[in-house]
PDB file of C-alpha atoms in Angstrom:
ATOM      1  CA  UNK O  16     108.620 102.190  97.341  1.00 76.00           C
ATOM      2  CA  UNK O  17     108.615 102.922  93.597  1.00 83.00           C
ATOM      3  CA  UNK O  18     111.467 102.936  91.048  1.00 87.00           C
ATOM      4  CA  UNK O  19     112.065 106.651  91.491  1.00 88.00           C
ATOM      5  CA  UNK O  20     112.524 106.265  95.253  1.00 89.00           C
ATOM      6  CA  UNK O  21     114.842 103.276  94.729  1.00 90.00           C
ATOM      7  CA  UNK O  22     116.958 105.320  92.284  1.00 91.00           C
ATOM      8  CA  UNK O  23     117.223 108.058  94.923  1.00 90.00           C
ATOM      9  CA  UNK O  24     118.313 105.550  97.569  1.00 91.00           C
ATOM     10  CA  UNK O  25     120.906 104.038  95.225  1.00 91.00           C
ATOM     11  CA  UNK O  26     122.289 107.516  94.586  1.00 90.00           C
ATOM     12  CA  UNK O  27     122.514 108.160  98.315  1.00 89.00           C
ATOM     13  CA  UNK O  28     124.388 104.873  98.821  1.00 91.00           C
ATOM     14  CA  UNK O  29     126.858 105.755  96.049  1.00 92.00           C
ATOM     15  CA  UNK O  30     127.378 109.202  97.591  1.00 90.00           C
ATOM     16  CA  UNK O  31     128.089 107.667 100.997  1.00 91.00           C
ATOM     17  CA  UNK O  32     130.534 105.112  99.594  1.00 94.00           C
ATOM     18  CA  UNK O  33     132.410 107.871  97.770  1.00 94.00           C
ATOM     19  CA  UNK O  34     132.551 110.030 100.913  1.00 94.00           C
ATOM     20  CA  UNK O  35     133.921 107.128 102.979  1.00 95.00           C
ATOM     21  CA  UNK O  36     136.492 106.168 100.360  1.00 96.00           C
ATOM     22  CA  UNK O  37     137.749 109.749 100.283  1.00 97.00           C
ATOM     23  CA  UNK O  38     138.146 109.595 104.064  1.00 97.00           C
ATOM     24  CA  UNK O  39     140.060 106.278 103.954  1.00 97.00           C
ATOM     25  CA  UNK O  40     142.405 107.724 101.339  1.00 98.00           C
ATOM     26  CA  UNK O  41     142.993 110.772 103.561  1.00 97.00           C
ATOM     27  CA  UNK O  42     143.590 108.458 106.556  1.00 97.00           C
ATOM     28  CA  UNK O  43     146.118 106.354 104.609  1.00 98.00           C
ATOM     29  CA  UNK O  44     148.069 109.464 103.589  1.00 98.00           C
ATOM     30  CA  UNK O  45     147.925 110.751 107.181  1.00 98.00           C
ATOM     31  CA  UNK O  46     149.306 107.494 108.605  1.00 97.00           C
ATOM     32  CA  UNK O  47     152.050 107.237 105.967  1.00 98.00           C
ATOM     33  CA  UNK O  48     153.223 110.809 106.507  1.00 97.00           C
ATOM     34  CA  UNK O  49     153.085 110.555 110.299  1.00 97.00           C
ATOM     35  CA  UNK O  50     155.158 107.336 110.243  1.00 97.00           C
ATOM     36  CA  UNK O  51     157.691 109.063 107.987  1.00 97.00           C
ATOM     37  CA  UNK O  52     157.895 112.051 110.344  1.00 97.00           C
ATOM     38  CA  UNK O  53     158.287 109.734 113.341  1.00 96.00           C
ATOM     39  CA  UNK O  54     161.088 107.814 111.608  1.00 97.00           C
ATOM     40  CA  UNK O  55     162.880 111.072 110.786  1.00 96.00           C
ATOM     41  CA  UNK O  56     162.551 112.145 114.430  1.00 96.00           C
ATOM     42  CA  UNK O  57     163.864 108.762 115.665  1.00 96.00           C
ATOM     43  CA  UNK O  58     166.770 108.732 113.159  1.00 96.00           C
ATOM     44  CA  UNK O  59     167.660 112.262 114.163  1.00 92.00           C
ATOM     45  CA  UNK O  60     168.297 110.951 117.683  1.00 92.00           C
ATOM     46  CA  UNK O  61     164.903 111.471 119.318  1.00 87.00           C
ATOM     47  CA  UNK O  62     164.917 114.213 121.880  1.00 91.00           C
ATOM     48  CA  UNK O  63     162.113 116.763 122.020  1.00 95.00           C
ATOM     49  CA  UNK O  64     159.029 115.015 120.519  1.00 95.00           C
ATOM     50  CA  UNK O  65     158.341 117.588 117.798  1.00 95.00           C
ATOM     51  CA  UNK O  66     156.630 114.909 115.656  1.00 95.00           C
ATOM     52  CA  UNK O  67     153.601 115.342 117.943  1.00 96.00           C
ATOM     53  CA  UNK O  68     152.847 118.808 116.551  1.00 96.00           C
ATOM     54  CA  UNK O  69     151.975 117.718 112.994  1.00 95.00           C
ATOM     55  CA  UNK O  70     150.312 114.618 114.438  1.00 96.00           C
ATOM     56  CA  UNK O  71     147.975 116.708 116.578  1.00 96.00           C
ATOM     57  CA  UNK O  72     147.403 119.489 114.050  1.00 97.00           C
ATOM     58  CA  UNK O  73     146.564 117.207 111.185  1.00 97.00           C
ATOM     59  CA  UNK O  74     144.833 114.853 113.653  1.00 97.00           C
ATOM     60  CA  UNK O  75     142.136 117.494 114.198  1.00 97.00           C
ATOM     61  CA  UNK O  76     141.589 117.561 110.424  1.00 97.00           C
ATOM     62  CA  UNK O  77     141.374 113.761 110.235  1.00 97.00           C
ATOM     63  CA  UNK O  78     138.823 113.602 113.061  1.00 97.00           C
ATOM     64  CA  UNK O  79     136.728 116.332 111.414  1.00 97.00           C
ATOM     65  CA  UNK O  80     136.857 114.522 108.060  1.00 96.00           C
ATOM     66  CA  UNK O  81     135.873 111.240 109.768  1.00 96.00           C
ATOM     67  CA  UNK O  82     132.942 112.989 111.424  1.00 95.00           C
ATOM     68  CA  UNK O  83     131.649 114.352 108.115  1.00 93.00           C
ATOM     69  CA  UNK O  84     132.133 110.952 106.414  1.00 92.00           C
ATOM     70  CA  UNK O  85     130.417 108.845 109.073  1.00 91.00           C
ATOM     71  CA  UNK O  86     128.372 110.985 111.445  1.00 89.00           C
ATOM     72  CA  UNK O  87     127.045 113.977 109.509  1.00 86.00           C
ATOM     73  CA  UNK O  88     124.413 113.649 106.804  1.00 82.00           C
ATOM     74  CA  UNK O  89     123.497 115.914 103.929  1.00 82.00           C
ATOM     75  CA  UNK O  90     119.993 117.382 104.544  1.00 82.00           C
ATOM     76  CA  UNK O  91     118.668 115.336 101.592  1.00 83.00           C
ATOM     77  CA  UNK O  92     120.039 112.177 103.201  1.00 85.00           C
ATOM     78  CA  UNK O  93     118.296 112.991 106.492  1.00 86.00           C
ATOM     79  CA  UNK O  94     114.964 113.144 104.613  1.00 85.00           C
ATOM     80  CA  UNK O  95     115.758 109.837 102.851  1.00 85.00           C
ATOM     81  CA  UNK O  96     116.762 108.133 106.109  1.00 85.00           C
ATOM     82  CA  UNK O  97     113.464 109.174 107.675  1.00 85.00           C
ATOM     83  CA  UNK O  98     111.609 107.772 104.673  1.00 84.00           C
ATOM     84  CA  UNK O  99     113.536 104.512 104.979  1.00 82.00           C
ATOM     85  CA  UNK O 100     112.543 104.215 108.645  1.00 85.00           C
ATOM     86  CA  UNK O 101     108.924 104.939 107.730  1.00 82.00           C
ATOM     87  CA  UNK O 102     108.966 102.306 104.968  1.00 79.00           C
ATOM     88  CA  UNK O 103     110.521  99.737 107.323  1.00 80.00           C
ATOM     89  CA  UNK O 104     107.659 100.125 109.819  1.00 76.00           C
ATOM     90  CA  UNK O 105     105.187  97.208 109.602  1.00 67.00           C
TER      91      UNK O 105
ATOM     92  CA  UNK T  41     126.093 118.804  88.813  1.00 46.00           C
ATOM     93  CA  UNK T  42     126.583 122.511  89.111  1.00 52.00           C
ATOM     94  CA  UNK T  43     124.443 124.198  91.732  1.00 72.00           C
ATOM     95  CA  UNK T  44     121.719 125.895  89.787  1.00 79.00           C
ATOM     96  CA  UNK T  45     119.152 126.343  92.521  1.00 80.00           C
ATOM     97  CA  UNK T  46     119.607 128.355  95.695  1.00 78.00           C
ATOM     98  CA  UNK T  47     118.274 127.339  99.072  1.00 81.00           C
ATOM     99  CA  UNK T  48     114.660 126.158  98.796  1.00 83.00           C
ATOM    100  CA  UNK T  49     114.477 127.153  95.140  1.00 87.00           C
ATOM    101  CA  UNK T  50     114.442 123.589  93.813  1.00 90.00           C
ATOM    102  CA  UNK T  51     111.318 122.832  95.838  1.00 91.00           C
ATOM    103  CA  UNK T  52     109.605 125.978  94.566  1.00 92.00           C
ATOM    104  CA  UNK T  53     110.507 125.037  90.977  1.00 91.00           C
ATOM    105  CA  UNK T  54     109.197 121.498  91.480  1.00 93.00           C
ATOM    106  CA  UNK T  55     105.878 122.877  92.678  1.00 93.00           C
ATOM    107  CA  UNK T  56     105.554 124.862  89.440  1.00 93.00           C
ATOM    108  CA  UNK T  57     106.313 121.767  87.355  1.00 93.00           C
ATOM    109  CA  UNK T  58     103.808 119.702  89.349  1.00 93.00           C
ATOM    110  CA  UNK T  59     101.227 122.437  88.788  1.00 92.00           C
ATOM    111  CA  UNK T  60     101.844 122.340  85.008  1.00 91.00           C
ATOM    112  CA  UNK T  61     101.783 118.556  84.708  1.00 91.00           C
ATOM    113  CA  UNK T  62      98.908 117.687  87.021  1.00 88.00           C
ATOM    114  CA  UNK T  63      98.955 114.418  89.002  1.00 91.00           C
ATOM    115  CA  UNK T  64     102.063 112.521  87.888  1.00 91.00           C
ATOM    116  CA  UNK T  65     105.042 110.486  89.112  1.00 91.00           C
ATOM    117  CA  UNK T  66     108.514 111.559  90.225  1.00 91.00           C
ATOM    118  CA  UNK T  67     110.239 110.737  86.920  1.00 91.00           C
ATOM    119  CA  UNK T  68     107.776 112.864  84.955  1.00 91.00           C
ATOM    120  CA  UNK T  69     108.274 115.781  87.360  1.00 93.00           C
ATOM    121  CA  UNK T  70     112.065 115.410  87.118  1.00 93.00           C
ATOM    122  CA  UNK T  71     112.010 115.326  83.306  1.00 92.00           C
ATOM    123  CA  UNK T  72     109.507 118.185  83.252  1.00 92.00           C
ATOM    124  CA  UNK T  73     111.891 120.270  85.349  1.00 91.00           C
ATOM    125  CA  UNK T  74     114.885 119.432  83.097  1.00 89.00           C
ATOM    126  CA  UNK T  75     112.857 120.424  80.021  1.00 89.00           C
ATOM    127  CA  UNK T  76     111.734 123.706  81.508  1.00 88.00           C
ATOM    128  CA  UNK T  77     115.170 124.642  82.838  1.00 85.00           C
ATOM    129  CA  UNK T  78     117.001 123.495  79.681  1.00 81.00           C
ATOM    130  CA  UNK T  79     120.720 124.059  79.164  1.00 72.00           C
ATOM    131  CA  UNK T  80     123.121 121.354  80.254  1.00 75.00           C
ATOM    132  CA  UNK T  81     121.587 120.970  83.709  1.00 79.00           C
ATOM    133  CA  UNK T  82     120.545 117.413  84.549  1.00 83.00           C
ATOM    134  CA  UNK T  83     118.559 116.634  87.708  1.00 87.00           C
ATOM    135  CA  UNK T  84     118.815 113.271  89.460  1.00 88.00           C
ATOM    136  CA  UNK T  85     116.385 111.272  91.636  1.00 91.00           C
ATOM    137  CA  UNK T  86     118.812 111.673  94.569  1.00 89.00           C
ATOM    138  CA  UNK T  87     118.055 115.413  94.638  1.00 89.00           C
ATOM    139  CA  UNK T  88     114.456 115.434  93.384  1.00 92.00           C
ATOM    140  CA  UNK T  89     112.979 112.652  95.528  1.00 93.00           C
ATOM    141  CA  UNK T  90     113.969 114.173  98.916  1.00 92.00           C
ATOM    142  CA  UNK T  91     112.604 117.530  97.700  1.00 92.00           C
ATOM    143  CA  UNK T  92     109.272 115.893  96.771  1.00 93.00           C
ATOM    144  CA  UNK T  93     109.179 114.195 100.188  1.00 92.00           C
ATOM    145  CA  UNK T  94     109.833 117.518 101.901  1.00 91.00           C
ATOM    146  CA  UNK T  95     107.036 119.170  99.890  1.00 92.00           C
ATOM    147  CA  UNK T  96     104.748 116.324 100.917  1.00 91.00           C
ATOM    148  CA  UNK T  97     105.725 116.771 104.566  1.00 89.00           C
ATOM    149  CA  UNK T  98     105.078 120.483 104.242  1.00 91.00           C
ATOM    150  CA  UNK T  99     101.545 119.828 102.952  1.00 92.00           C
ATOM    151  CA  UNK T 100     102.182 121.430  99.542  1.00 93.00           C
ATOM    152  CA  UNK T 101     102.070 118.155  97.604  1.00 92.00           C
ATOM    153  CA  UNK T 102      99.955 115.081  98.203  1.00 92.00           C
ATOM    154  CA  UNK T 103     101.372 111.679  97.230  1.00 88.00           C
ATOM    155  CA  UNK T 104      99.246 108.645  96.345  1.00 89.00           C
ATOM    156  CA  UNK T 105     100.265 105.153  95.255  1.00 86.00           C
ATOM    157  CA  UNK T 106      99.027 104.478  91.733  1.00 82.00           C
ATOM    158  CA  UNK T 107      99.972 101.411  89.627  1.00 82.00           C
ATOM    159  CA  UNK T 108     103.105 100.742  91.675  1.00 82.00           C
ATOM    160  CA  UNK T 109     104.380 104.318  91.432  1.00 86.00           C
ATOM    161  CA  UNK T 110     103.826 107.297  93.668  1.00 89.00           C
ATOM    162  CA  UNK T 111     101.908 110.119  92.028  1.00 92.00           C
ATOM    163  CA  UNK T 112     102.188 113.664  93.271  1.00 93.00           C
ATOM    164  CA  UNK T 113      99.488 116.274  93.133  1.00 93.00           C
ATOM    165  CA  UNK T 114      99.314 119.850  94.373  1.00 93.00           C
ATOM    166  CA  UNK T 115      97.276 120.492  97.507  1.00 94.00           C
ATOM    167  CA  UNK T 116      95.290 123.745  97.826  1.00 94.00           C
ATOM    168  CA  UNK T 117      98.215 125.119  99.891  1.00 93.00           C
ATOM    169  CA  UNK T 118     100.585 124.096  97.085  1.00 90.00           C
ATOM    170  CA  UNK T 119      98.447 125.850  94.485  1.00 91.00           C
ATOM    171  CA  UNK T 120      98.451 129.004  96.593  1.00 92.00           C
ATOM    172  CA  UNK T 121     102.257 128.782  96.936  1.00 90.00           C
ATOM    173  CA  UNK T 122     102.641 128.488  93.139  1.00 87.00           C
ATOM    174  CA  UNK T 123     100.353 131.455  92.520  1.00 90.00           C
ATOM    175  CA  UNK T 124     102.272 133.572  95.021  1.00 89.00           C
ATOM    176  CA  UNK T 125     105.700 132.729  93.573  1.00 85.00           C
ATOM    177  CA  UNK T 126     105.912 133.289  89.809  1.00 85.00           C
ATOM    178  CA  UNK T 127     109.117 133.418  87.809  1.00 83.00           C
ATOM    179  CA  UNK T 128     111.176 130.837  89.674  1.00 84.00           C
ATOM    180  CA  UNK T 129     111.480 128.552  86.629  1.00 84.00           C
ATOM    181  CA  UNK T 130     112.358 131.435  84.311  1.00 85.00           C
ATOM    182  CA  UNK T 131     115.091 132.567  86.698  1.00 84.00           C
ATOM    183  CA  UNK T 132     116.590 129.054  86.807  1.00 83.00           C
ATOM    184  CA  UNK T 133     116.337 128.722  83.005  1.00 84.00           C
ATOM    185  CA  UNK T 134     118.165 132.048  82.636  1.00 84.00           C
ATOM    186  CA  UNK T 135     120.981 130.836  84.890  1.00 83.00           C
ATOM    187  CA  UNK T 136     121.145 127.477  83.068  1.00 81.00           C
ATOM    188  CA  UNK T 137     121.650 129.311  79.759  1.00 79.00           C
ATOM    189  CA  UNK T 138     124.605 131.190  81.207  1.00 80.00           C
ATOM    190  CA  UNK T 139     126.183 127.995  82.662  1.00 76.00           C
ATOM    191  CA  UNK T 140     128.486 126.441  80.066  1.00 73.00           C
ATOM    192  CA  UNK T 141     127.914 122.753  79.398  1.00 71.00           C
ATOM    193  CA  UNK T 142     130.599 120.128  78.789  1.00 71.00           C
ATOM    194  CA  UNK T 143     132.673 120.790  75.619  1.00 76.00           C
ATOM    195  CA  UNK T 144     131.323 119.139  72.490  1.00 79.00           C
ATOM    196  CA  UNK T 145     133.664 116.685  70.752  1.00 84.00           C
ATOM    197  CA  UNK T 146     133.567 115.333  67.202  1.00 85.00           C
ATOM    198  CA  UNK T 147     132.733 111.902  68.654  1.00 85.00           C
ATOM    199  CA  UNK T 148     129.814 113.214  70.737  1.00 82.00           C
ATOM    200  CA  UNK T 149     128.450 115.081  67.715  1.00 83.00           C
ATOM    201  CA  UNK T 150     128.616 111.973  65.508  1.00 84.00           C
ATOM    202  CA  UNK T 151     127.132 109.800  68.276  1.00 83.00           C
ATOM    203  CA  UNK T 152     124.162 112.165  68.208  1.00 81.00           C
ATOM    204  CA  UNK T 153     123.816 111.593  64.460  1.00 83.00           C
ATOM    205  CA  UNK T 154     123.978 107.814  64.933  1.00 83.00           C
ATOM    206  CA  UNK T 155     121.396 107.928  67.725  1.00 80.00           C
ATOM    207  CA  UNK T 156     119.075 109.983  65.534  1.00 81.00           C
ATOM    208  CA  UNK T 157     119.355 107.600  62.538  1.00 81.00           C
ATOM    209  CA  UNK T 158     116.062 105.806  61.985  1.00 80.00           C
ATOM    210  CA  UNK T 159     115.838 102.017  61.557  1.00 82.00           C
ATOM    211  CA  UNK T 160     119.542 101.058  61.636  1.00 80.00           C
ATOM    212  CA  UNK T 161     118.927  97.576  60.163  1.00 84.00           C
ATOM    213  CA  UNK T 162     117.251  98.913  57.054  1.00 87.00           C
ATOM    214  CA  UNK T 163     119.108  97.621  53.954  1.00 91.00           C
ATOM    215  CA  UNK T 164     119.956 100.347  51.458  1.00 92.00           C
ATOM    216  CA  UNK T 165     120.060  99.930  47.687  1.00 94.00           C
ATOM    217  CA  UNK T 166     123.409 100.774  46.006  1.00 94.00           C
ATOM    218  CA  UNK T 167     121.980 104.032  44.613  1.00 94.00           C
ATOM    219  CA  UNK T 168     120.832 105.025  48.103  1.00 93.00           C
ATOM    220  CA  UNK T 169     124.284 104.244  49.531  1.00 93.00           C
ATOM    221  CA  UNK T 170     125.854 106.503  46.875  1.00 94.00           C
ATOM    222  CA  UNK T 171     123.375 109.252  47.681  1.00 93.00           C
ATOM    223  CA  UNK T 172     124.004 109.106  51.437  1.00 91.00           C
ATOM    224  CA  UNK T 173     127.783 108.951  50.911  1.00 91.00           C
ATOM    225  CA  UNK T 174     127.653 111.980  48.633  1.00 93.00           C
ATOM    226  CA  UNK T 175     125.819 113.791  51.431  1.00 91.00           C
ATOM    227  CA  UNK T 176     128.284 113.005  54.177  1.00 89.00           C
ATOM    228  CA  UNK T 177     131.508 113.369  52.172  1.00 91.00           C
ATOM    229  CA  UNK T 178     131.379 117.203  52.436  1.00 91.00           C
ATOM    230  CA  UNK T 179     130.721 116.841  56.176  1.00 89.00           C
ATOM    231  CA  UNK T 180     133.790 114.620  56.606  1.00 90.00           C
ATOM    232  CA  UNK T 181     135.923 116.982  54.498  1.00 91.00           C
ATOM    233  CA  UNK T 182     134.752 119.939  56.623  1.00 90.00           C
ATOM    234  CA  UNK T 183     135.535 118.086  59.873  1.00 89.00           C
ATOM    235  CA  UNK T 184     139.003 117.102  58.590  1.00 89.00           C
ATOM    236  CA  UNK T 185     139.705 120.704  57.587  1.00 89.00           C
ATOM    237  CA  UNK T 186     138.559 122.005  60.944  1.00 87.00           C
ATOM    238  CA  UNK T 187     140.593 119.573  63.035  1.00 85.00           C
ATOM    239  CA  UNK T 188     143.679 119.998  60.784  1.00 86.00           C
ATOM    240  CA  UNK T 189     143.548 123.795  61.143  1.00 82.00           C
ATOM    241  CA  UNK T 190     143.151 123.683  64.923  1.00 77.00           C
ATOM    242  CA  UNK T 191     145.755 120.958  65.530  1.00 68.00           C
ATOM    243  CA  UNK T 192     148.692 122.240  67.608  1.00 61.00           C
TER     244      UNK T 192
END
């Protein structure tokens, strides 16, 4: 693998790290807000569990973001991954 | 990086550059593309290398190891594709001209002057220092005027 290929792989790594960090930031905000909503619900005397609605609605968004950060690849990355597997073959 | 190329267009443009340059490595093709497109557009290996791999997989480019670097060369199918698809580079260059680049600052402009200065360690004689200073004094005065006028 030449320098140009290595530069491409480094760029891909940086892109992946950035994507994952963005997801973790989103997750942290999600957890903080959901805890706050739960506390408000509990302090308001409990009752009908309305805190589940934002939890589930936003939860769909969090799962989708997690899927794009960890499971889905940019088409360029799919080509690079295939090249990496090829290069790793003895 | 702004999206300058539509779907598949980057690969078509790379084929044209490879046709112009002859057998050469990825860096040369990338720089060749940047030169031909011009404007503020800057390609990166992360976008160009997968496109070259895809062209290789598609049989339009052939890659060979040469002195530790991979060299790319058009195949007959690649040459036919280039001949059948003129104007792709001109279209991208036209779009690049219409895409505004980052704003130029006084610092960036002066950095360009410093970068262009030949032989920085060369010792100047006092008369040469006076001469150079007399040349850049009007430039400094002009810059001060400009920034003073436009200050909020």
